[in-house]
Amino acid sequence: MHQPRERCKMIILLWAIIWVFLLMGEGANSDPQLNLLNSVCSQYNVTNVQDFHTNLNATFLKLREELVGGNNFATADEAPGSSPTYAMVQCRNYLSPSDCVACFDAASTNSRNCSAANGARVIYDGCFLRYESNNFYDQSTDEGHSMICGNETALEPTAFNAAVGGLLNGLRVATPRSNGYYVASKKEVISGNITVYGVAQCIETIGKGSCRDCMAVVYRDLQRCPPMTHGRAMDAGCFLRYSESPFFADNQTTSSFLFLKNESSSKKHALIGGLFGGIGFLLLVLAVCIWFRSSRRKKMAPRGDIIEATELQGPANYSYRDLNSATHNFSLENKLGEGGFGDVYKGVLKNGNEVAVKKLAFVQSLRAKADFESEVRIISNVQHRNLLRLLGCCSKGAELLLVYEFMPNSSLDKFLFGEKKGSLNWKQRFDIILGTARGLAYLHEEFHLRIIHRDIKPSNILLDHDFQPKIADFGLARLFPQDRTHLSTRFAGTPYGVVVLEIISGRRSSETKPDSDHEYLLKQAWGLYENNRHEELVDETLDRTEYETEDVRKFIEIALMCIQASAASRPTMSEVVLLMRSKGPLDRRPSSKPIFVELDNSTSIFTDSASNATASISRLSGR
Ligand SMILES: *[C@@H]1O[C@H](CO)[C@@H](O)[C@H](O)[C@H]1NC(C)=O
Ligand SMILES: *[C@@H]1O[C@H](CO)[C@@H](O)[C@H](O)[C@H]1NC(C)=O
Ligand SMILES: *[C@@H]1O[C@H](CO)[C@@H](O)[C@H](O)[C@H]1NC(C)=O
Ligand SMILES: *[C@@H]1O[C@H](CO)[C@@H](O)[C@H](O)[C@H]1NC(C)=O
Ligand SMILES: *[C@@H]1O[C@H](CO)[C@@H](O)[C@H](O)[C@H]1NC(C)=O
Ligand SMILES: *[C@@H]1O[C@H](CO)[C@@H](O)[C@H](O)[C@H]1NC(C)=O
């Protein structure tokens, strides 16, 4: 009986020693992270300033005591007199207790200049302090949410965006489920030696559901920051931050796989852990499914508030009146273009958000409205960095309108063939080709319904402020019942190879050039490839020093592979993405002529929309 007890004491002693060392270690490189993110005083004054300040001082004392005692979150309230005070402080969990106290001290000093105001909020990188004359402990979101993006772009935006996207999404999902609503995590940027660090935190007095709601807001806000190297977003109940530079020690990361603890040493533990982990994982999947279904059911109810609805990621029902006034009665000045499915107008909603409104042109041929709405719901659930987001719809009488996010740099065709011809450098073209491939791979292989674009062309590839591509008009073919007959998956991706060649050459596939023997782009590309002179296809406005010949050759070969006659020899879109990102030369090459090159009268195929091309191909393949 004695021995185990002795051992126990030894272990406790050892623990104590380790703790002392840890605390000393942390003290050595202290940093309370006093970068000020936000500080505001409320605009109302208390009725009795003296009372309020007495109460405020008392709550601050209590808060400080809690922090000195090792907590990183505390609330305190005082209610004597006519002016009660409620106060709250929260430190990021990675701060040491002493840094946490230092951060609080700075925040409380900063809040002193709010003088008679009945509330204040001060947010630093390291901590958050708030007080009010009313109880706000369960408040998770309010209109004061904000974000701050860094001012430097990451070296490899595409890979960086992907890593940040994955990291933030993980934090968003894991935080409401984690202990103390806090997760610190990191993710490596593929193709670079860069790591992104991220932290998410909700205040402990809001429930899990409120934490989730709050994370949805800051997540959405923060998504506007990449490819900037860092960003922070905050709301009343939570905080989300990412950065390319480590802002917490490596050993401070929390595991986001909450059910899996794989650090057990013995095999038996590992086995049990694995078993429970497996069961936990199954339960988790089940829980997510149930949550998804129930939250979806809730979201289906039409909502009046547009902002709310878009936050909840369902399609919003916009009122015709709002859209009409947002686009100045669909005026010519607001017209952005004419797409295959209808005209597109720029609109500015009452809340100042810019949107693109598409007036669908196929009123006659449309099936029942219910069908339209269910299709819109499907399309609005397709969310990917490289796919234009459908925000919602509107129907009035026979008119059907779709509302999309607005893209400031309009479409790729303007930059390839239009007024801005020659202004895209190689890096931008590279990102556009890769991003478009990623968007298509998602549509073909990752979304739960396989969606074939069938109209991929430069005018359907929109560019955001950073020239990252977003594919437009996907899924709309689903709205045309009569077109379903030749919805051929066999030729999925065929036109994509053509678009790649157009981007590299800066030429329309439907036009010939005198210096290319009046050959169409595809025929010329194949001829040059066969003679091992592919690089001659490259747009001469491109700076030779900007690109590696090897890269250009590789992209041309991948493009040609996508247009090969036999479906079996064409890579899938996810293979295309992998091939494009691989280093060095390809391990396979296009071996057979693209189908178009064999057709003498192939010109009509590319003069109009690619859906005609699909139709032509379908006829051919019927032979
Ligand atoms: C974490 O790493 C830092 C150095 O980066 C070190 O000072 C500290 O002792 C480590 N803490 C733990 C818990 O391992
Ligand atoms: C208090 O004043 C300082 C210095 O002018 C300022 O930086 C800070 O933002 C102010 N605090 C609040 C809560 O307004
Ligand atoms: C509250 O504390 C501040 C700073 O310590 C001090 O200046 C002020 O006089 C105090 N107010 C009251 C009412 O005790
Ligand atoms: C609140 O009090 C401050 C200082 O006492 C004063 O400058 C300010 O005008 C007051 N604001 C309002 C809205 O009464
Ligand atoms: C970014 O902002 C910092 C400080 O605000 C400034 O010193 C730096 O020059 C800026 N960098 C760029 C690339 O604008
Ligand atoms: C990591 O990337 C930086 C900047 O791109 C570079 O200077 C450094 O040599 C790289 N380090 C390794 C180990 O690849």
XYZ file of C-alpha atoms and ligand atoms in Angstrom:
707
model
C 0.000 0.000 0.000
C 2.861 2.352 0.760
C 4.839 2.106 -2.368
C 2.255 3.448 -4.798
C 1.728 6.401 -2.528
C 5.440 7.208 -2.511
C 5.485 6.972 -6.265
C 2.536 9.305 -6.393
C 4.351 11.897 -4.321
C 7.391 11.618 -6.522
C 5.294 12.216 -9.583
C 3.620 15.246 -8.047
C 7.001 16.632 -7.034
C 8.350 16.087 -10.545
C 5.322 17.805 -11.983
C 5.812 20.774 -9.714
C 9.440 21.051 -10.788
C 8.508 20.832 -14.442
C 5.867 23.504 -13.949
C 8.290 25.858 -12.272
C 10.656 25.407 -15.198
C 7.896 25.968 -17.693
C 6.778 29.161 -15.998
C 10.358 30.393 -15.840
C 10.799 29.561 -19.501
C 7.738 31.511 -20.430
C 8.753 34.445 -18.322
C 12.035 34.600 -20.180
C 10.524 35.659 -23.521
C 7.447 37.544 -22.459
C 5.260 39.293 -24.988
C 1.790 40.507 -24.007
C 1.041 41.249 -27.708
C -0.098 44.825 -27.287
C -0.835 45.484 -30.926
C -4.082 47.455 -30.638
C -6.798 46.165 -32.969
C -9.796 48.125 -31.819
C -10.780 50.458 -29.019
C -14.131 52.145 -28.762
C -16.109 53.970 -26.094
C -19.852 53.635 -26.094
C -21.707 56.768 -27.083
C -23.943 56.968 -24.026
C -22.972 58.470 -20.673
C -23.908 56.940 -17.361
C -26.301 58.794 -15.099
C -23.993 58.714 -12.089
C -20.355 58.876 -13.129
C -19.021 58.600 -9.587
C -20.979 55.409 -8.824
C -20.083 53.896 -12.124
C -16.371 54.491 -11.725
C -16.366 53.132 -8.208
C -18.039 49.995 -9.539
C -15.754 49.893 -12.532
C -12.654 50.080 -10.365
C -13.977 47.258 -8.203
C -14.646 45.016 -11.205
C -11.222 45.735 -12.669
C -9.629 44.722 -9.382
C -11.550 41.451 -9.405
C -10.660 40.730 -12.999
C -7.005 41.350 -12.351
C -7.021 39.035 -9.363
C -8.467 36.251 -11.473
C -5.765 36.709 -14.071
C -2.995 36.805 -11.498
C -4.455 33.559 -10.203
C -3.767 31.957 -13.573
C -7.133 32.230 -15.317
C -7.218 33.632 -18.796
C -10.882 34.520 -18.769
C -12.928 36.328 -16.148
C -16.075 38.314 -15.646
C -16.951 40.587 -12.724
C -19.936 42.741 -11.914
C -20.834 45.303 -9.300
C -24.302 46.662 -8.817
C -24.481 49.050 -5.892
C -25.877 52.494 -6.630
C -27.663 53.581 -9.752
C -25.011 52.511 -12.234
C -24.096 48.831 -12.267
C -21.000 47.663 -14.084
C -20.335 44.429 -15.937
C -16.829 43.676 -17.112
C -15.071 40.881 -18.951
C -11.500 40.072 -19.878
C -10.100 37.336 -22.028
C -6.492 36.538 -22.901
C -5.452 34.317 -25.774
C -4.620 31.004 -24.180
C -1.060 31.021 -25.465
C -0.155 34.050 -23.335
C 1.620 33.298 -20.084
C -0.194 34.415 -16.908
C 2.144 37.364 -16.512
C 1.693 38.451 -20.130
C -2.036 38.126 -19.676
C -1.950 40.474 -16.682
C 0.262 42.908 -18.608
C -2.180 42.889 -21.514
C -5.108 43.500 -19.166
C -3.288 46.397 -17.516
C -2.709 48.023 -20.877
C -6.337 47.497 -21.880
C -7.752 48.909 -18.659
C -5.530 51.970 -18.924
C -6.612 52.455 -22.502
C -10.277 52.234 -21.512
C -9.891 54.991 -18.905
C -10.186 57.738 -21.481
C -13.765 56.743 -22.132
C -14.471 58.938 -19.085
C -18.234 59.072 -18.591
C -19.210 56.575 -21.297
C -21.228 53.629 -20.054
C -19.147 51.076 -21.934
C -15.877 50.394 -23.687
C -14.167 47.697 -25.715
C -10.447 47.351 -26.150
C -9.010 44.564 -28.256
C -5.332 43.739 -28.516
C -3.730 40.803 -30.267
C -3.138 39.344 -26.821
C -6.385 40.088 -24.997
C -9.830 41.623 -24.965
C -11.460 43.834 -22.344
C -15.027 45.044 -22.314
C -17.337 46.706 -19.833
C -20.920 47.894 -20.030
C -23.618 49.114 -17.671
C -25.768 46.157 -18.713
C -25.117 42.449 -18.789
C -23.581 41.462 -22.124
C -22.041 38.130 -21.139
C -24.175 36.093 -23.519
C -23.772 38.378 -26.499
C -21.998 36.721 -29.411
C -22.509 38.940 -32.440
C -23.358 42.535 -33.126
C -22.966 44.992 -35.960
C -19.553 46.029 -34.706
C -17.721 43.042 -36.195
C -14.598 43.996 -38.084
C -11.443 42.674 -39.628
C -7.941 43.890 -40.248
C -5.916 42.495 -43.132
C -2.170 42.736 -43.528
C -0.756 44.861 -46.325
C 1.664 42.384 -47.856
C 0.780 39.684 -50.308
C 1.999 36.141 -49.781
C 4.681 34.945 -52.194
C 2.579 32.181 -53.647
C -1.000 33.430 -53.350
C -2.742 30.364 -54.710
C -1.072 27.861 -52.440
C -1.225 30.307 -49.566
C -4.943 30.922 -50.030
C -5.590 27.210 -50.062
C -3.679 26.687 -46.836
C -5.345 29.623 -45.085
C -8.742 28.485 -46.332
C -8.238 25.024 -44.891
C -6.848 26.339 -41.640
C -9.640 28.851 -41.035
C -12.327 26.381 -41.909
C -10.830 23.903 -39.465
C -10.751 26.551 -36.743
C -14.325 27.590 -37.472
C -15.594 24.055 -37.123
C -13.430 22.943 -34.215
C -13.674 25.958 -31.917
C -17.307 25.621 -30.798
C -16.628 21.960 -30.062
C -13.378 22.353 -28.244
C -12.625 22.730 -24.590
C -12.793 26.362 -23.537
C -13.775 27.333 -27.088
C -10.174 27.786 -28.092
C -8.064 26.284 -30.848
C -4.531 27.126 -31.980
C -3.379 25.401 -35.093
C -1.037 25.628 -38.045
C -0.902 24.423 -41.597
C 1.860 24.123 -44.117
C 1.558 25.851 -47.439
C 1.998 23.262 -50.136
C 4.743 24.093 -52.614
C 6.511 26.361 -50.175
C 8.349 26.108 -46.902
C 5.839 28.440 -45.305
C 3.506 27.629 -42.434
C 0.367 29.561 -41.557
C -0.600 29.903 -37.924
C -4.121 30.399 -36.717
C -6.013 30.945 -33.497
C -9.740 31.039 -32.816
C -11.427 31.807 -29.538
C -14.956 32.388 -28.289
C -15.795 33.925 -24.932
C -16.664 31.240 -22.432
C -20.025 32.649 -21.372
C -21.735 32.140 -24.713
C -23.137 28.731 -25.625
C -21.806 26.404 -28.245
C -24.418 27.508 -30.778
C -23.570 31.169 -30.250
C -19.884 30.390 -30.602
C -20.683 28.731 -33.902
C -22.708 31.742 -35.055
C -19.944 34.105 -34.092
C -17.280 31.983 -35.811
C -19.403 32.029 -38.970
C -19.251 35.831 -38.981
C -15.538 36.245 -38.319
C -14.744 33.394 -40.699
C -16.665 35.110 -43.455
C -15.009 38.443 -42.700
C -11.535 37.003 -42.554
C -11.882 35.194 -45.850
C -11.437 38.545 -47.524
C -7.868 38.834 -46.237
C -5.902 36.139 -48.095
C -3.555 36.329 -49.932
C -2.427 38.966 -47.470
C 0.079 37.385 -45.145
C -1.965 37.992 -42.027
C -5.395 38.993 -40.820
C -7.631 39.235 -37.771
C -11.382 39.332 -37.441
C -13.397 40.004 -34.317
C -16.949 40.167 -33.116
C -18.542 40.600 -29.693
C -18.121 36.943 -28.789
C -15.104 35.695 -30.704
C -11.768 36.270 -32.351
C -10.040 34.687 -35.336
C -6.518 35.326 -36.542
C -4.051 33.875 -39.005
C -0.527 34.817 -39.867
C 2.405 33.653 -41.899
C 4.693 34.465 -38.976
C 4.356 32.381 -35.826
C 2.604 34.369 -33.109
C 2.485 31.522 -30.621
C 5.061 28.890 -29.788
C 4.974 25.662 -31.779
C 4.285 23.657 -28.657
C 1.139 25.707 -28.007
C -0.895 24.227 -30.830
C -4.017 22.445 -29.689
C -5.129 19.341 -31.458
C -8.226 19.966 -33.510
C -8.964 16.272 -33.712
C -10.605 16.353 -30.366
C -11.444 12.724 -30.127
C -8.086 11.399 -31.140
C -5.277 11.444 -28.671
C -2.542 9.460 -30.337
C 0.268 10.154 -27.965
C -0.210 7.016 -25.883
C 2.945 4.990 -25.702
C 1.873 1.392 -25.378
C 0.309 -0.533 -28.199
C -2.640 -1.356 -26.020
C -3.335 2.300 -25.461
C -2.981 2.970 -29.119
C -5.439 0.206 -29.869
C -7.989 1.435 -27.342
C -7.381 4.989 -28.467
C -7.895 3.959 -32.052
C -11.067 2.099 -31.194
C -12.534 4.946 -29.210
C -11.179 7.396 -31.729
C -12.951 5.444 -34.440
C -16.205 5.374 -32.523
C -15.778 9.028 -31.645
C -15.156 9.815 -35.264
C -18.284 7.952 -36.292
C -20.276 9.794 -33.655
C -18.768 13.039 -34.834
C -19.739 12.307 -38.434
C -23.226 11.386 -37.283
C -23.516 14.536 -35.206
C -22.319 16.697 -38.081
C -24.850 15.038 -40.391
C -27.708 15.596 -37.978
C -26.637 19.147 -37.321
C -26.319 19.786 -41.030
C -29.782 18.474 -41.741
C -31.471 20.342 -38.964
C -29.665 23.576 -39.662
C -30.502 23.244 -43.334
C -34.128 22.783 -42.574
C -34.046 25.975 -40.582
C -32.306 27.859 -43.347
C -34.856 26.982 -45.970
C -37.367 29.419 -44.578
C -37.141 32.559 -46.692
C -35.572 35.378 -44.824
C -36.171 39.037 -45.166
C -32.736 40.040 -44.045
C -30.280 39.586 -46.853
C -27.178 39.813 -44.713
C -28.445 37.202 -42.312
C -29.301 34.838 -45.090
C -25.954 35.088 -46.824
C -24.196 34.542 -43.545
C -26.110 31.344 -43.152
C -24.930 30.238 -46.567
C -28.343 29.447 -48.029
C -29.760 31.185 -51.068
C -31.425 34.443 -50.120
C -34.721 35.562 -51.558
C -34.239 39.089 -52.769
C -37.149 41.370 -53.376
C -37.594 42.556 -56.941
C -37.973 46.113 -55.738
C -34.599 46.036 -53.984
C -32.853 44.623 -57.027
C -34.588 47.053 -59.322
C -33.424 50.019 -57.292
C -29.963 48.471 -56.754
C -29.469 48.370 -60.529
C -31.203 51.693 -61.275
C -34.084 49.951 -63.045
C -31.643 47.655 -64.835
C -30.219 50.653 -66.617
C -27.754 50.471 -69.484
C -25.073 52.154 -67.385
C -25.317 49.304 -64.921
C -25.124 46.614 -67.552
C -21.981 44.539 -67.196
C -22.479 42.211 -70.121
C -24.589 39.726 -71.956
C -24.046 36.144 -71.006
C -25.366 33.013 -72.597
C -28.105 32.848 -70.021
C -29.116 36.479 -69.866
C -27.925 40.021 -69.233
C -25.897 40.916 -66.176
C -26.157 44.159 -64.240
C -24.139 45.675 -61.474
C -26.149 46.472 -58.369
C -25.449 48.217 -55.084
C -27.689 46.977 -52.308
C -29.025 49.215 -49.575
C -26.346 47.984 -47.206
C -23.672 49.084 -49.678
C -22.729 45.585 -50.862
C -21.962 45.301 -54.552
C -23.567 42.439 -56.418
C -24.021 41.225 -59.987
C -27.612 40.554 -60.990
C -28.330 38.197 -63.853
C -31.693 38.451 -65.582
C -32.375 34.990 -66.928
C -33.442 35.011 -70.535
C -35.254 31.718 -70.758
C -38.543 32.560 -69.183
C -40.518 30.577 -71.734
C -38.701 27.302 -71.518
C -38.487 27.126 -67.783
C -40.110 24.393 -65.810
C -42.140 24.989 -62.689
C -40.867 27.621 -60.298
C -40.330 25.015 -57.628
C -37.797 23.336 -59.870
C -36.041 26.623 -60.382
C -35.784 27.181 -56.667
C -34.440 23.740 -55.967
C -31.806 24.155 -58.677
C -30.866 27.536 -57.256
C -30.506 25.956 -53.859
C -28.122 23.374 -55.247
C -26.041 25.961 -57.060
C -25.906 28.265 -54.062
C -24.493 25.409 -52.015
C -21.526 25.117 -54.347
C -18.846 27.063 -52.580
C -15.262 27.162 -53.637
C -12.629 29.853 -53.849
C -12.578 29.602 -57.628
C -16.304 29.456 -58.250
C -18.460 32.551 -58.384
C -20.757 32.518 -55.417
C -24.491 32.595 -56.027
C -25.965 34.664 -53.208
C -29.623 34.271 -53.962
C -32.450 34.687 -56.375
C -35.629 36.528 -57.041
C -38.643 35.761 -59.126
C -41.418 38.095 -60.062
C -44.048 36.896 -62.439
C -42.214 35.397 -65.367
C -38.951 37.121 -64.526
C -36.172 35.205 -62.831
C -33.103 36.882 -61.410
C -29.929 35.474 -59.919
C -27.766 37.480 -57.566
C -23.998 36.829 -57.537
C -21.016 38.284 -55.765
C -19.504 41.144 -57.747
C -16.040 40.819 -59.286
C -14.178 44.119 -59.631
C -11.857 43.024 -62.442
C -14.619 41.697 -64.689
C -13.799 38.818 -66.987
C -10.671 37.221 -68.388
C -11.575 37.883 -72.038
C -11.073 41.633 -71.486
C -7.514 40.936 -70.412
C -6.760 38.452 -73.172
C -8.506 39.886 -76.200
C -10.196 43.106 -75.130
C -9.182 46.589 -74.089
C -6.698 45.350 -71.491
C -4.993 42.896 -73.819
C -1.439 42.113 -72.839
C -1.673 43.359 -69.263
C -1.569 39.974 -67.524
C 1.875 38.705 -66.640
C 2.859 35.044 -66.577
C 2.390 34.645 -62.845
C -1.160 35.926 -63.111
C -1.908 33.672 -66.066
C -0.431 30.734 -64.205
C -2.660 31.434 -61.183
C -5.703 31.830 -63.403
C -5.082 28.531 -65.187
C -4.482 26.665 -61.937
C -7.388 28.297 -60.101
C -9.774 27.543 -62.938
C -8.623 23.921 -62.951
C -9.247 23.745 -59.222
C -12.736 25.164 -59.573
C -13.561 22.648 -62.290
C -12.089 19.779 -60.284
C -14.386 20.746 -57.446
C -17.435 20.811 -59.713
C -16.573 17.511 -61.362
C -15.280 15.499 -58.494
C -15.800 17.047 -55.088
C -19.270 18.494 -54.956
C -21.833 15.819 -54.137
C -23.518 16.281 -57.488
C -21.323 16.131 -60.526
C -21.691 19.436 -62.328
C -20.290 19.806 -65.823
C -19.757 23.388 -66.838
C -20.072 22.984 -70.614
C -19.458 26.662 -71.272
C -16.005 27.331 -69.941
C -14.445 30.238 -71.826
C -12.570 33.420 -70.927
C -15.737 35.491 -70.667
C -16.993 33.083 -68.021
C -13.848 33.308 -65.941
C -14.140 36.338 -63.687
C -11.265 37.933 -61.818
C -11.302 39.198 -58.261
C -9.309 42.156 -56.948
C -6.190 40.001 -56.856
C -6.737 38.443 -60.299
C -7.690 35.110 -58.839
C -10.187 33.404 -61.129
C -13.794 32.629 -60.296
C -15.793 30.554 -62.720
C -19.241 31.928 -63.517
C -22.383 30.344 -64.911
C -21.687 26.831 -63.646
C -24.756 24.771 -63.012
C -27.005 26.985 -65.097
C -27.221 24.329 -67.775
C -29.188 22.377 -65.204
C -31.919 24.955 -65.582
C -32.398 24.060 -69.245
C -34.441 20.906 -69.364
C -34.186 20.530 -73.107
C -30.423 20.523 -72.923
C -30.172 17.592 -70.619
C -30.125 15.179 -73.501
C -26.578 15.998 -74.447
C -25.217 16.562 -71.018
C -22.261 14.445 -71.905
C -19.787 13.695 -69.193
C -17.513 11.959 -71.654
C -16.229 15.248 -72.913
C -15.920 16.945 -69.607
C -12.931 19.212 -69.608
C -12.537 19.252 -73.367
C -12.932 22.993 -73.770
C -10.768 23.605 -70.735
C -7.627 22.670 -72.651
C -8.604 25.185 -75.291
C -9.011 27.923 -72.692
C -5.525 27.152 -71.352
C -4.075 27.598 -74.837
C -5.983 30.861 -75.214
C -4.577 32.144 -71.937
C -1.013 31.201 -72.850
C -1.178 32.541 -76.389
C -3.434 35.536 -75.815
C -5.333 34.463 -78.933
C -8.907 33.404 -79.519
C -9.200 29.833 -80.646
C -11.633 30.951 -83.319
C -9.271 33.404 -84.977
C -6.379 32.770 -87.318
C -3.233 34.810 -87.563
C -1.284 35.620 -90.732
C 2.025 34.674 -89.114
C 0.718 31.259 -88.204
C -0.135 30.297 -91.787
C -3.720 31.215 -91.015
C -3.939 28.210 -88.791
C -6.382 28.023 -85.952
C -4.893 28.042 -82.492
C -5.389 24.369 -81.816
C -3.951 23.167 -85.059
C -0.977 25.448 -84.665
C -0.443 24.344 -81.070
C -0.443 20.689 -82.059
C 1.927 21.328 -84.956
C 4.376 23.228 -82.764
C 4.179 20.544 -80.101
C 4.933 17.818 -82.632
C 7.986 19.766 -83.730
C 9.031 20.369 -80.133
C 8.694 24.136 -80.518
C 5.705 24.696 -78.238
C 7.067 27.842 -76.663
C 6.516 29.693 -79.928
C 2.839 29.690 -79.045
C 3.392 31.999 -76.085
C 1.856 35.467 -76.207
C 4.601 37.813 -77.407
C 3.449 40.511 -74.981
C 4.750 38.330 -72.152
C 8.132 39.220 -70.744
C 10.539 36.383 -71.606
C 12.346 36.718 -68.312
C 9.137 36.173 -66.367
C 8.520 32.551 -67.158
C 10.437 29.320 -67.309
C 10.181 27.746 -70.729
C 9.752 24.397 -68.994
C 6.609 25.598 -67.194
C 5.061 26.931 -70.369
C 5.814 23.726 -72.265
C 4.315 21.698 -69.469
C 1.100 23.710 -69.408
C 0.750 23.439 -73.183
C 1.191 19.690 -72.993
C -1.385 19.398 -70.224
C -3.783 21.493 -72.295
C -3.277 19.218 -75.298
C -3.799 16.174 -73.094
C -7.181 17.573 -72.077
C -8.260 17.767 -75.710
C -7.254 14.300 -76.832
C -9.792 12.381 -78.813
C -10.038 9.371 -76.567
C -11.625 9.995 -73.199
C -9.384 7.404 -71.591
C -6.257 9.357 -72.426
C -7.598 12.609 -70.974
C -6.709 13.337 -67.363
C -9.466 14.112 -64.868
C -9.535 17.672 -63.558
C -7.993 16.678 -60.249
C -5.183 14.976 -62.151
C -4.774 18.173 -64.144
C -4.342 20.134 -60.910
C -1.745 17.649 -59.683
C 0.143 17.693 -62.972
C 0.226 21.487 -62.995
C 1.584 21.639 -59.497
C 4.149 18.899 -59.974
C 7.757 19.929 -60.338
C 9.825 18.955 -63.340
C 8.680 17.563 -66.679
C 5.565 15.433 -67.046
C 5.778 11.673 -66.885
C 3.300 11.338 -69.737
C 2.617 13.427 -72.791
C -0.227 13.945 -75.212
C 0.043 11.166 -77.740
C -2.863 11.576 -80.115
C -4.066 14.540 -82.089
C -6.787 16.603 -80.473
C -10.098 15.740 -82.014
C -10.572 19.228 -83.449
C -7.416 19.183 -85.469
C -8.718 16.386 -87.600
C -11.794 18.294 -88.640
C -11.248 20.498 -91.598
C -14.319 22.621 -91.073
C -13.814 22.858 -87.376
C -13.989 26.630 -87.410
C -17.584 26.838 -86.354
C -16.857 24.903 -83.245
C -15.184 27.782 -81.511
C -16.772 30.774 -83.060
C -19.710 30.722 -80.749
C -20.283 29.313 -77.343
C -18.650 26.160 -76.172
C -22.014 24.574 -75.545
C -22.321 24.384 -79.278
C -18.946 22.746 -79.228
C -20.235 20.181 -76.802
C -23.177 19.574 -79.042
C -20.900 19.080 -82.034
C -18.668 16.744 -80.118
C -21.606 14.719 -78.983
C -22.640 14.266 -82.557
C -19.160 13.220 -83.519
C -18.810 10.804 -80.710
C -22.041 9.203 -81.760
C -20.311 7.760 -84.772
C 7.513 25.773 -25.687
O 8.562 26.288 -26.473
C 9.217 27.408 -25.891
C 10.253 27.894 -26.855
O 9.689 28.136 -28.094
C 9.853 27.001 -24.567
O 10.453 28.130 -23.972
C 8.778 26.442 -23.645
O 9.367 25.926 -22.506
C 8.004 25.316 -24.332
N 6.867 24.953 -23.520
C 6.439 23.697 -23.388
C 5.199 23.483 -22.600
O 7.026 22.758 -23.901
C -7.589 56.291 -25.384
O -6.586 57.185 -25.856
C -5.504 56.562 -26.496
C -4.461 57.627 -26.771
O -5.036 58.730 -27.391
C -6.029 55.911 -27.770
O -4.957 55.267 -28.436
C -7.072 54.896 -27.405
O -7.630 54.323 -28.579
C -8.173 55.502 -26.567
N -9.032 54.455 -26.042
C -10.318 54.356 -26.314
C -11.034 53.214 -25.676
O -10.882 55.139 -27.069
C -10.657 54.413 -10.287
O -9.295 54.088 -10.594
C -8.625 55.108 -11.316
C -7.263 54.584 -11.713
O -6.711 53.770 -10.763
C -8.526 56.357 -10.450
O -7.869 57.380 -11.163
C -9.941 56.800 -10.102
O -9.889 57.874 -9.207
C -10.737 55.678 -9.464
N -12.120 56.122 -9.365
C -12.885 55.878 -8.302
C -14.235 56.473 -8.310
O -12.497 55.224 -7.355
C -20.431 62.332 -22.028
O -19.549 62.882 -21.094
C -18.379 63.465 -21.627
C -17.440 63.855 -20.512
O -18.103 64.073 -19.348
C -18.812 64.697 -22.461
O -17.669 65.287 -23.066
C -19.751 64.205 -23.553
O -20.235 65.282 -24.305
C -20.912 63.411 -22.987
N -21.654 62.815 -24.079
C -22.987 62.841 -24.152
C -23.600 62.139 -25.336
O -23.675 63.358 -23.336
C 2.621 47.844 -44.318
O 2.291 48.620 -43.207
C 3.405 48.928 -42.389
C 2.933 49.646 -41.147
O 1.640 50.128 -41.298
C 4.381 49.800 -43.195
O 5.498 50.106 -42.410
C 4.792 49.006 -44.422
O 5.611 49.820 -45.240
C 3.589 48.570 -45.221
N 4.036 47.680 -46.285
C 3.541 47.731 -47.533
C 4.081 46.734 -48.487
O 2.712 48.557 -47.858
C 12.338 28.990 -47.484
O 11.840 30.059 -48.248
C 12.635 31.230 -48.191
C 11.927 32.312 -48.950
O 11.281 31.810 -50.078
C 14.021 30.938 -48.752
O 14.820 32.092 -48.660
C 14.654 29.801 -47.940
O 15.882 29.442 -48.484
C 13.730 28.593 -47.937
N 14.277 27.582 -47.022
C 14.267 26.290 -47.314
C 14.829 25.393 -46.267
O 13.822 25.856 -48.351
